[in-house]
Coordinates of C-alpha atoms and ligand atoms in Angstrom, one line a residue:
X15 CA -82.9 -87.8 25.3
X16 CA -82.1 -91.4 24.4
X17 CA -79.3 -93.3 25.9
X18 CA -76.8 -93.0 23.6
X19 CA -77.3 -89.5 23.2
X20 CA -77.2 -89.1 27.4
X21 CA -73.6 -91.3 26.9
X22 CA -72.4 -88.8 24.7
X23 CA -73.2 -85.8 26.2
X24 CA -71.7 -86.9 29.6
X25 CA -68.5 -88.0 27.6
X26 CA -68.5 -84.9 26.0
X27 CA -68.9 -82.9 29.0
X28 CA -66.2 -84.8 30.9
X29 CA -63.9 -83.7 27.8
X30 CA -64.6 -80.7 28.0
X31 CA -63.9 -79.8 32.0
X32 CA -60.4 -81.4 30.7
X33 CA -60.6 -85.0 32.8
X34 CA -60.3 -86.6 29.2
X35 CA -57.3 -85.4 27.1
X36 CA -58.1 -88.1 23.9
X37 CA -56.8 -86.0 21.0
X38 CA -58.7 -88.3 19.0
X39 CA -61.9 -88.1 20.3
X40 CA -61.5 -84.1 20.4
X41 CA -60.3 -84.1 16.7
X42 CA -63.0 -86.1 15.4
X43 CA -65.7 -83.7 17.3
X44 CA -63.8 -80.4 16.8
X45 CA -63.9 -81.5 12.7
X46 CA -67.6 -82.1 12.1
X47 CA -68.1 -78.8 13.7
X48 CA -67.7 -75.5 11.6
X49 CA -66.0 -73.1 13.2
X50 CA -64.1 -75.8 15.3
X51 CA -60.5 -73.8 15.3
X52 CA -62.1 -71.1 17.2
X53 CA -63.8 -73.1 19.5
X54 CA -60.7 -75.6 20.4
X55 CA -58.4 -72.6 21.3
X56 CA -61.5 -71.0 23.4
X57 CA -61.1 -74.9 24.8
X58 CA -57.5 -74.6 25.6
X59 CA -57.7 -71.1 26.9
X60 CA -60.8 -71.8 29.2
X61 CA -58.9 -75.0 30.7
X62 CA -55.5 -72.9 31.3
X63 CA -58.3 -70.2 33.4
X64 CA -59.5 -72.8 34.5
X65 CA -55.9 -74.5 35.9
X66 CA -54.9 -71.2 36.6
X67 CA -57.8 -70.8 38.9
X68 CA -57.6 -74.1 40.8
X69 CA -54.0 -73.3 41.5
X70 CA -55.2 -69.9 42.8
X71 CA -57.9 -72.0 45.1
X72 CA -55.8 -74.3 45.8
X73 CA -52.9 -71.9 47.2
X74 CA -55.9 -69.7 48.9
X75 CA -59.0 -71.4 50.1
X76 CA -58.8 -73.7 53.5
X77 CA -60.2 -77.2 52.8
X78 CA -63.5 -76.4 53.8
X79 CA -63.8 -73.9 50.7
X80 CA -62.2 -76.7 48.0
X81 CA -65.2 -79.0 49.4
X82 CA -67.5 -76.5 48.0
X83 CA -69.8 -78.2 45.6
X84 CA -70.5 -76.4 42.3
X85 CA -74.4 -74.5 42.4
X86 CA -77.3 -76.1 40.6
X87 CA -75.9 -74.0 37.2
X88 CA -72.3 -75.8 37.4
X89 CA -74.6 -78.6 36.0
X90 CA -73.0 -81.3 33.6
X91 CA -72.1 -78.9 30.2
X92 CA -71.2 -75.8 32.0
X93 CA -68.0 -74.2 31.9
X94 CA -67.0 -71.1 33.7
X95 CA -66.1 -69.3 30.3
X96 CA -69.4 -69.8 28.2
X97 CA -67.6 -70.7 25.0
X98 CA -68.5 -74.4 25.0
X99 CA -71.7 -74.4 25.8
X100 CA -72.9 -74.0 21.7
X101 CA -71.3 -77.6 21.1
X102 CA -72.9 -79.0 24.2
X103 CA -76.7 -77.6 23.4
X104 CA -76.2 -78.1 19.5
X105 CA -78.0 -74.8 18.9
X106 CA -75.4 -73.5 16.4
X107 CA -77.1 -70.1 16.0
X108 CA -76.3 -68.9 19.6
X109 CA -73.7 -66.0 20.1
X110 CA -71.1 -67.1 21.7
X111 CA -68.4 -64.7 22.5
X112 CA -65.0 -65.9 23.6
X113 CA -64.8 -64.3 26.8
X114 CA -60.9 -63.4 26.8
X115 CA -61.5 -61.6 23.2
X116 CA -64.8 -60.0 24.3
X117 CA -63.0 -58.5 27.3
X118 CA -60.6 -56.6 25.2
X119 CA -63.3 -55.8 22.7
X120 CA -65.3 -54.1 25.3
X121 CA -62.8 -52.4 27.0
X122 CA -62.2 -50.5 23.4
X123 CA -65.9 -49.7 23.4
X124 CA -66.1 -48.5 26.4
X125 CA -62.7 -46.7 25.9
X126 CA -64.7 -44.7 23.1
X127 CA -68.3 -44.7 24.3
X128 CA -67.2 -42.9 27.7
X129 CA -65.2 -40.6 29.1
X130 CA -62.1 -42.3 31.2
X131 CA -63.2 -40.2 34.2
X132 CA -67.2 -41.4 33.9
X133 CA -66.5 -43.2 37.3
X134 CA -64.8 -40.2 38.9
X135 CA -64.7 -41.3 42.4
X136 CA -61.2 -42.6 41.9
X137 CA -59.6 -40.0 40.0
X138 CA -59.7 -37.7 43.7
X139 CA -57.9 -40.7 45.2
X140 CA -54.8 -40.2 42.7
X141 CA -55.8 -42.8 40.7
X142 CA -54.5 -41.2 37.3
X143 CA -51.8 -41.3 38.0
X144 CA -50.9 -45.5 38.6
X145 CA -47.3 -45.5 37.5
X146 CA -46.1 -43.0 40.4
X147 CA -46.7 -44.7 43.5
X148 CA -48.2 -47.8 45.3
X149 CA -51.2 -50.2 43.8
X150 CA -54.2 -48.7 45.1
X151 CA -57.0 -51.4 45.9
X152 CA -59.1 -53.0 48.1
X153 CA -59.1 -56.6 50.0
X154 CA -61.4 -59.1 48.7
X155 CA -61.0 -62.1 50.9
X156 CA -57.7 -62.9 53.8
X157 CA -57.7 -66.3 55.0
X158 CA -55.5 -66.8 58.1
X159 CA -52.2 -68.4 57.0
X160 CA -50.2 -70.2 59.8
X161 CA -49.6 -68.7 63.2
X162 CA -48.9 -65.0 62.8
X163 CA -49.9 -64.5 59.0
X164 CA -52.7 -63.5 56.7
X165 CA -53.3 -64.6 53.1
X166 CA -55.0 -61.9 51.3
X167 CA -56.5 -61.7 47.6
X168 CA -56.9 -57.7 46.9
X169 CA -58.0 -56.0 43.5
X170 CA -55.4 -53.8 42.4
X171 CA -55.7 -51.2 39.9
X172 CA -52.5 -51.9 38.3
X173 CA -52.5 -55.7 38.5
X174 CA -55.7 -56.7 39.3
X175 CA -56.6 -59.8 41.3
X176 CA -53.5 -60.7 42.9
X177 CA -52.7 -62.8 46.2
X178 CA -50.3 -62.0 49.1
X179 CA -48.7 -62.2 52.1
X180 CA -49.2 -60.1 54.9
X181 CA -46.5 -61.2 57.5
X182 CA -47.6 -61.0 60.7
X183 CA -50.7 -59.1 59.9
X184 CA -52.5 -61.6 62.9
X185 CA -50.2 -60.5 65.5
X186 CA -49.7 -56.9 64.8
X187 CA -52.8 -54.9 63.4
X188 CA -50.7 -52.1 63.3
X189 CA -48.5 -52.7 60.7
X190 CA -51.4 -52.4 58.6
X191 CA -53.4 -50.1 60.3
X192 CA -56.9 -50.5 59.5
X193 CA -55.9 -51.5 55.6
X194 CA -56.6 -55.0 55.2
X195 CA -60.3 -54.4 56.1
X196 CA -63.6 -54.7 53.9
X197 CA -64.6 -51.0 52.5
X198 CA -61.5 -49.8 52.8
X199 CA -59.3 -48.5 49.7
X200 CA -55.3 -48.1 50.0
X201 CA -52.5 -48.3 48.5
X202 CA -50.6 -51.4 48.6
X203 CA -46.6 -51.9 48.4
X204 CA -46.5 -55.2 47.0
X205 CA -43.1 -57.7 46.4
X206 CA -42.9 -60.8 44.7
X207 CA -40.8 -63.6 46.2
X208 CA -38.1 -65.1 44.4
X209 CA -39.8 -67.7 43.0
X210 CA -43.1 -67.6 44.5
X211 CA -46.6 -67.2 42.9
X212 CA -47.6 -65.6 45.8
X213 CA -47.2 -61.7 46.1
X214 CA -45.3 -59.9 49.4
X215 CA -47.3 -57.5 51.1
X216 CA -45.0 -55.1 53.0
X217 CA -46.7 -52.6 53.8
X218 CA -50.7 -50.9 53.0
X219 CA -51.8 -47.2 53.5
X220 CA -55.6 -46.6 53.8
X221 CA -56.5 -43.9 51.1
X222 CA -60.5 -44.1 51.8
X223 CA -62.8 -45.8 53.8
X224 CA -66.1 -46.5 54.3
X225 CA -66.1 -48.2 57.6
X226 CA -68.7 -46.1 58.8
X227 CA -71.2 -48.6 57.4
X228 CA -69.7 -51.5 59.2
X229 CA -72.6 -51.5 61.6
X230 CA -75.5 -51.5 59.5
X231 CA -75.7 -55.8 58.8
X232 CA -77.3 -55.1 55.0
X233 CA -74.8 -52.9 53.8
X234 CA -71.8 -54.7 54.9
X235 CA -73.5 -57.5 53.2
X236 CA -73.9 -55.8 49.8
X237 CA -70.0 -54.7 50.2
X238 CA -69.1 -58.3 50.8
X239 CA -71.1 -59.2 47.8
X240 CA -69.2 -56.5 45.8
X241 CA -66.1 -58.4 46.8
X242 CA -66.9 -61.7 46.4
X243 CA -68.4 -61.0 43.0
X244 CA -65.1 -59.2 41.7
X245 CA -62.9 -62.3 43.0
X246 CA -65.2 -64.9 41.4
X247 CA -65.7 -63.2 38.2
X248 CA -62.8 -61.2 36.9
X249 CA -59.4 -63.7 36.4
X250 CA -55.9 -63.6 38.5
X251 CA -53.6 -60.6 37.9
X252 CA -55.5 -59.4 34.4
X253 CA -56.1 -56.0 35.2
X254 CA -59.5 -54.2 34.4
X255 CA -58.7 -50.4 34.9
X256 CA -62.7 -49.8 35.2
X257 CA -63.1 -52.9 37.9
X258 CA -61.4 -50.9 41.2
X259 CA -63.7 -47.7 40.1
X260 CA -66.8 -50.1 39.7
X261 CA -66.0 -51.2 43.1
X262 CA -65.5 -47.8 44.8
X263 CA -68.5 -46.7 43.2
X264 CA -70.5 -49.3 44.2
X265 CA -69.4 -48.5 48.2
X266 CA -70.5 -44.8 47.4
X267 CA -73.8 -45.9 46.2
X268 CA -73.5 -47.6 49.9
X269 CA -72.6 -44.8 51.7
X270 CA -74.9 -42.6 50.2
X271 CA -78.2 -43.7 51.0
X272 CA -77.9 -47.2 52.4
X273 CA -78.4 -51.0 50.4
X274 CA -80.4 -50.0 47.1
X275 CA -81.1 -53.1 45.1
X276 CA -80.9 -51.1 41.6
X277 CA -76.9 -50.1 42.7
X278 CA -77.2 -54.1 43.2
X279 CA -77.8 -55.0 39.7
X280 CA -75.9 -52.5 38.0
X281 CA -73.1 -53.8 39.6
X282 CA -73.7 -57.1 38.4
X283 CA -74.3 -55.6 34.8
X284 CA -70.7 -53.8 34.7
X285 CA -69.2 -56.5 36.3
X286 CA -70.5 -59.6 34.1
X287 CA -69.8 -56.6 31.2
X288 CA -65.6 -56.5 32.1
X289 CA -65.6 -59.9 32.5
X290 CA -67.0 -60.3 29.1
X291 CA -70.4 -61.7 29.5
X292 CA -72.8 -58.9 29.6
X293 CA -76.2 -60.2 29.8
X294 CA -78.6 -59.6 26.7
X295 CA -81.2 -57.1 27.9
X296 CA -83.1 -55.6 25.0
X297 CA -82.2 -58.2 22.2
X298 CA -81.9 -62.3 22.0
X299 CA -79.0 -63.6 22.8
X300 CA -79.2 -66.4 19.9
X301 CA -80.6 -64.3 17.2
X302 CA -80.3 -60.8 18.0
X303 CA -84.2 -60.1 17.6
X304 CA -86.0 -57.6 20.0
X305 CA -87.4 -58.7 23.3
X306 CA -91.3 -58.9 23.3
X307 CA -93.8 -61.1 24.8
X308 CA -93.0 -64.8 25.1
X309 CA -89.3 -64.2 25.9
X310 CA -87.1 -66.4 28.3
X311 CA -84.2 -65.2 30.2
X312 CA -81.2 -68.1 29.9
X313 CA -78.1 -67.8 32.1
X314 CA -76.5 -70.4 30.0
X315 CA -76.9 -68.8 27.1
X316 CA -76.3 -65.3 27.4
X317 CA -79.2 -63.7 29.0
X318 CA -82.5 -62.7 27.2
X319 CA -83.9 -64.8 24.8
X320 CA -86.6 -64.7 22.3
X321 CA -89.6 -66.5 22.0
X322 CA -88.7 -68.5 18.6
X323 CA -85.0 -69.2 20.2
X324 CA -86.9 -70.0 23.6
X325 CA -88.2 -73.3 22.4
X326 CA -84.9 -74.7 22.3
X327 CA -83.8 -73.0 26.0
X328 CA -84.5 -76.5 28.4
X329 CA -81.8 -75.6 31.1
X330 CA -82.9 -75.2 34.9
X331 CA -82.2 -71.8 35.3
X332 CA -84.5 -70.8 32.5
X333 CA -87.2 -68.7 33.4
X334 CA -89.8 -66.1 32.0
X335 CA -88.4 -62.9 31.2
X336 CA -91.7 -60.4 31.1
X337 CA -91.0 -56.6 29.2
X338 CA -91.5 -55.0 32.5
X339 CA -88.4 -57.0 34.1
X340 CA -86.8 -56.6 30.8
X341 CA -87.7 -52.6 31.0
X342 CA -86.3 -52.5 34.3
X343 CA -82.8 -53.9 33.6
X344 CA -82.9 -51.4 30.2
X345 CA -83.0 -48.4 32.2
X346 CA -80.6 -50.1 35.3
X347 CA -77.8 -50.4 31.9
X348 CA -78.6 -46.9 31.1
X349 CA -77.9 -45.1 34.1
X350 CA -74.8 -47.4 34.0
X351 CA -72.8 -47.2 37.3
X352 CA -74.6 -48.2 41.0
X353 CA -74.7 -45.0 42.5
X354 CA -76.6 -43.2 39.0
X355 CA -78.8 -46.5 39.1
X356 CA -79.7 -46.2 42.7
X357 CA -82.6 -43.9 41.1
X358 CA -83.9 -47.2 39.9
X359 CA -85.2 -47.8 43.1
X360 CA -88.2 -45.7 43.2
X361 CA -88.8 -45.3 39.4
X362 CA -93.2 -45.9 39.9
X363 CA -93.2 -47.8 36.9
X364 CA -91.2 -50.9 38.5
X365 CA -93.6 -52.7 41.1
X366 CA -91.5 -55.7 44.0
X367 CA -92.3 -58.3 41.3
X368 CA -90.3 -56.8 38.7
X369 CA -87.4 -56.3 40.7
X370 CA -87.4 -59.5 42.5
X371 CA -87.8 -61.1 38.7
X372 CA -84.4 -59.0 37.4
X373 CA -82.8 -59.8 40.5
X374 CA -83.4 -63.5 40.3
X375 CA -82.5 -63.4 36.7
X376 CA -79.3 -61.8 37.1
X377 CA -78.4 -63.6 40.3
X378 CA -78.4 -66.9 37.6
X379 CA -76.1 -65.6 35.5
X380 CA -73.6 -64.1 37.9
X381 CA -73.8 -67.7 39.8
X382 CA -73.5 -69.6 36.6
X383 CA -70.6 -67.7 35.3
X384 CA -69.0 -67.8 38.7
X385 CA -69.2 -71.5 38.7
X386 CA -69.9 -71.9 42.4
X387 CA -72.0 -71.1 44.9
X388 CA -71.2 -67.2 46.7
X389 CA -71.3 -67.0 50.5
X390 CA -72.3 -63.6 50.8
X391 CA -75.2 -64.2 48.3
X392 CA -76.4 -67.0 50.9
X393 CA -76.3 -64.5 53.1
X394 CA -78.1 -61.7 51.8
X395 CA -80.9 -64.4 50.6
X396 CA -81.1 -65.3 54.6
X397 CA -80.8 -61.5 55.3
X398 CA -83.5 -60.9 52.9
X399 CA -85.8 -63.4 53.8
X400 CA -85.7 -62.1 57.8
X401 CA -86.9 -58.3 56.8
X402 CA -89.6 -59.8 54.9
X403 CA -90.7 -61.9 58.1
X404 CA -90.5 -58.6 60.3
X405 CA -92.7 -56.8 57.8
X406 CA -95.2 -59.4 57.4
Ligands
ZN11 ZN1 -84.0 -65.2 19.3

């Protein structure tokens, strides 16, 4: 890459995370380009997510979180929603979906490919019926919040990711009783405030739990991961009615046998899939050919990717994608939710290798659509790397 090329790419990129605002120098890009329109309204729509998200940090995340720097895939060029990235690389064959417009579109596919009630584990907790009473959800993350209070981001079925208050839930656990918790599922009476952005929380009544696991370190870490993923992936108060049954599944999968990587990754699957970047398993994500030999698997680019397309994949987080990861995440898609996929685990024809290769793989993508680096997956890495040392 020559200088000036270097120059422009780093002006470019500084455009598009919206430091730069020079109409002119966007007009003049946008033109050249074909299909510009589209991608200049993906533009403004990824930098209002984008401000809408900082304002959400900013309200939420103690100073010691806003210091976070971004991972090794929030390299120069990347942008939380993908829909630049085609402009940056030049490669004007990739698919790039607009993530807002691929959300909708997948939620009418799914609509039609599945029966509402193929995650059934909500529909016992009165979940059909979301007009009648209370939000049900579960707490992603509380931050304390001055002396007596708690700041808490929950997934809600009717509103999804939404923020609030819960005054006096330091000093009084009973208010809440137990609700406010990791692996727990209630039913939330939320108020806004005048004119706050911030959500009341009044009151919370536990409708399941799954506390029971609390003792066992890995599973509580694959619960927090659940979390974590769901609050870095899906956007503020843009409900996903599959997201809170994805969750609750993925704590059954849990309870029901104990930390299964397989539940792992279909997790990651369905979530990337509501928040509108499904990763390319079977076929390229530039050209749409059928993965054999040779392939790559890009994060930036949308997953899987073809040997022909893979001469132009240069990124960091490009690695080889072999048939028997690729055959392994196939039939992780197909049985679809984390507890089905748990099966996944002792399939015979899926040795370590493969699985540590779809994990790694998938792990890249999550992190590079989330933008930043994810405690929990720290954590489990840590976690991880311990059980192997007691093994060995
Ligand atoms: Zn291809």
């Amino acid at each position: 890459m020559g200088a000036t090329d270097a120059a422009d790419r780093a002006e470019r990129t500084v455009a598009v995370a919206g430091a730069s605002r020079d109409p002119g120098d966007r007009r003049g890009r946008a033109g050249a380009e074909p299909g510009h329109r589209r991608r200049r309204s993906r533009e403004c729509r990824a930098r209002a997510r984008g401000a809408r998200r900082d304002a959400d940090a900013t309200a939420l995340v103690p100073a010691a979180d806003l210091a976070r720097s971004r991972g090794s895939l929030g390299a120069p060029g990347r942008t939380d929603a993908r829909g630049d990235l085609a402009a940056d690389r030049r490669d004007a064959d990739a698919v790039v979906p607009d993530a807002a417009a691929e959300r909708g579109r997948r939620r009418d596919d799914r609509a039609r490919r599945d029966p509402p009630d193929r995650l059934s584990s909500l529909s016992e907790s009165g979940a059909h019926e979301p007009g009648t009473e209370a939000p049900l959800g579960v707490v992603l993350r509380t931050t304390p919040l001055r002396e007596s209070d708690l700041l808490v981001v929950l997934y809600t079925d009717r509103h999804g990711r939404v923020t609030a208050v819960a005054r006096g839930a330091r000093k009084s656990r009973r208010r809440f009783a137990g609700a406010l918790s990791l692996l727990v599922l209630s039913r939330f009476q939320l108020g806004r405030r005048p004119r706050g952005e911030l959500w009341g929380l009044d009151s919370a009544e536990v409708v399941r739990e799954w506390t029971q696991l609390s003792s066992d370190v890995v599973a509580v870490a694959h619960a927090s991961y659940v979390a974590e993923l769901v609050d870095a992936l899906l956007p503020v108060e843009s409900p996903e009615p599959e997201a809170l049954a994805l969750i609750v599944n993925a704590w059954d999968a849990l309870a029901a046998g104990g930390p299964s990587p397989s539940a792992l990754r279909a997790f990651e699957i369905a979530l990337l899939d509501l928040a509108g970047q499904r990763p390319a398993i079977d076929r390229c994500a530039a050209c749409g050919a059928e993965i054999a030999d040779g392939a790559m698997f890009d994060p930036l680019r949308g997953g899987a990717i073809c040997r022909a397309c893979a001469a132009t994949s240069r990124t960091a987080g490009v690695r080889p994608y072999d048939t028997a990861t690729r055959d392994y995440l196939h039939t992780i898609a197909e049985l679809g939710a984390p507890l089905a996929a748990r099966a996944a685990d002792a399939d015979p024809r899926f040795t370590a290798a493969d699985r540590g290769a779809a994990r790694d793989a998938l792990v890249a993508m999550v992190l590079g659509v989330a933008g930043r680096p994810l405690r929990s997956l720290e954590y489990l890495a840590k976690l991880g790397a311990a059980t192997r040392r007691t093994r060995e």
